[in-house]
Amino acid sequence: MAPESRLLTDGQRKLVGFATALFALMATAALLGGAFWALAWAVDRFSGVLWPLAVAGICALILRPAVDAFERRLRLPRVAAVFLLYALFFLGLAGLAMLLIPPLVGQVQDL
């Protein structure tokens, strides 16, 4: 039987394995860096659109339990529950303004 002949010696195989692993690590780092750069560019470019969408999404997540409660307890359709929530919000805002504006105007006049 003829001894098995290998293409590379043990030392050469270790060197090729190390070089391949190093190349894979560098390629992964380059891809992650490129992805981070592309994401930063997209956020910078579209921030005028992204920020209002993000705020709207967060508000929707926060207000969903209130809309669900209005739907269940008052047996309203979802659209009516949302309109009711908006109406309550604006009524509360108007009430807060009516509480704060007259004393503020009086203090400015006294000044």
Tab-separated table of C-alpha atoms in Angstrom, residues 15-111:
chain	number	residue	atom	x	y	z
A	15	LEU	CA	-1.552	28.510	8.161
A	16	VAL	CA	-4.263	28.276	5.470
A	17	GLY	CA	-6.936	27.717	8.138
A	18	PHE	CA	-5.725	30.734	10.111
A	19	ALA	CA	-5.631	32.910	6.983
A	20	THR	CA	-9.142	31.795	5.985
A	21	ALA	CA	-10.514	32.482	9.467
A	22	LEU	CA	-8.802	35.892	9.542
A	23	PHE	CA	-10.218	36.752	6.116
A	24	ALA	CA	-13.706	35.693	7.249
A	25	LEU	CA	-13.377	37.818	10.393
A	26	MET	CA	-12.222	40.850	8.398
A	27	ALA	CA	-15.005	40.380	5.827
A	28	THR	CA	-17.592	40.137	8.621
A	29	ALA	CA	-16.240	43.313	10.240
A	30	ALA	CA	-16.322	45.112	6.887
A	31	LEU	CA	-19.896	43.998	6.220
A	32	LEU	CA	-21.037	45.073	9.694
A	33	GLY	CA	-19.282	48.423	9.286
A	34	GLY	CA	-20.875	48.912	5.866
A	35	ALA	CA	-24.298	47.996	7.205
A	36	PHE	CA	-23.876	50.425	10.116
A	37	TRP	CA	-22.764	53.171	7.731
A	38	ALA	CA	-25.726	52.506	5.401
A	39	LEU	CA	-28.160	52.554	8.310
A	40	ALA	CA	-26.682	55.815	9.630
A	41	TRP	CA	-26.916	57.337	6.141
A	42	ALA	CA	-30.545	56.237	5.753
A	43	VAL	CA	-31.538	57.576	9.171
A	44	ASP	CA	-29.805	60.882	8.439
A	45	ARG	CA	-31.349	61.123	4.997
A	46	PHE	CA	-34.894	60.188	6.034
A	47	SER	CA	-35.000	61.543	9.599
A	48	GLY	CA	-37.718	64.030	8.642
A	49	VAL	CA	-40.009	61.098	7.907
A	50	LEU	CA	-38.719	58.553	10.419
A	51	TRP	CA	-39.131	60.620	13.592
A	52	PRO	CA	-42.864	61.345	13.125
A	53	LEU	CA	-43.454	57.700	12.212
A	54	ALA	CA	-41.559	56.545	15.299
A	55	VAL	CA	-43.525	58.911	17.563
A	56	ALA	CA	-46.808	57.815	15.985
A	57	GLY	CA	-45.898	54.165	16.489
A	58	ILE	CA	-45.000	54.711	20.136
A	59	CYS	CA	-48.233	56.662	20.743
A	60	ALA	CA	-50.232	53.872	19.082
A	61	LEU	CA	-48.597	51.292	21.343
A	62	ILE	CA	-49.227	53.378	24.453
A	63	LEU	CA	-52.865	54.195	23.609
A	64	ARG	CA	-53.885	50.730	22.387
A	65	PRO	CA	-55.022	49.518	25.841
A	66	ALA	CA	-57.277	52.579	26.203
A	67	VAL	CA	-58.830	51.997	22.779
A	68	ASP	CA	-59.342	48.307	23.590
A	69	ALA	CA	-61.020	49.254	26.879
A	70	PHE	CA	-63.361	51.688	25.107
A	71	GLU	CA	-64.232	48.979	22.587
A	72	ARG	CA	-65.016	46.404	25.275
A	73	ARG	CA	-66.772	48.495	27.905
A	74	LEU	CA	-68.711	50.882	25.676
A	75	ARG	CA	-69.195	48.355	22.863
A	76	LEU	CA	-67.951	50.845	20.274
A	77	PRO	CA	-66.362	50.092	16.925
A	78	ARG	CA	-62.620	50.717	16.839
A	79	VAL	CA	-62.881	53.945	14.808
A	80	ALA	CA	-65.426	55.399	17.245
A	81	ALA	CA	-63.199	54.425	20.186
A	82	VAL	CA	-60.259	56.225	18.593
A	83	PHE	CA	-62.378	59.340	17.944
A	84	LEU	CA	-63.606	59.233	21.540
A	85	LEU	CA	-60.038	59.018	22.793
A	86	TYR	CA	-59.051	61.997	20.632
A	87	ALA	CA	-62.048	63.980	21.886
A	88	LEU	CA	-61.177	63.222	25.519
A	89	PHE	CA	-57.566	64.221	24.907
A	90	PHE	CA	-58.496	67.551	23.352
A	91	LEU	CA	-61.088	68.250	26.059
A	92	GLY	CA	-58.445	67.570	28.708
A	93	LEU	CA	-55.991	69.827	26.892
A	94	ALA	CA	-58.608	72.605	26.681
A	95	GLY	CA	-59.422	72.196	30.378
A	96	LEU	CA	-55.745	72.410	31.283
A	97	ALA	CA	-55.399	75.541	29.161
A	98	MET	CA	-58.439	77.094	30.880
A	99	LEU	CA	-56.872	76.387	34.267
A	100	LEU	CA	-53.420	77.742	33.408
A	101	ILE	CA	-54.000	80.677	31.043
A	102	PRO	CA	-56.113	83.029	33.266
A	103	PRO	CA	-53.648	83.039	36.201
A	104	LEU	CA	-50.767	83.427	33.753
A	105	VAL	CA	-52.454	86.416	32.074
A	106	GLY	CA	-53.172	87.973	35.491
A	107	GLN	CA	-49.541	87.554	36.557
A	108	VAL	CA	-48.299	89.108	33.303
A	109	GLN	CA	-50.654	92.081	33.784
A	110	ASP	CA	-49.469	92.532	37.368
A	111	LEU	CA	-45.873	92.482	36.209
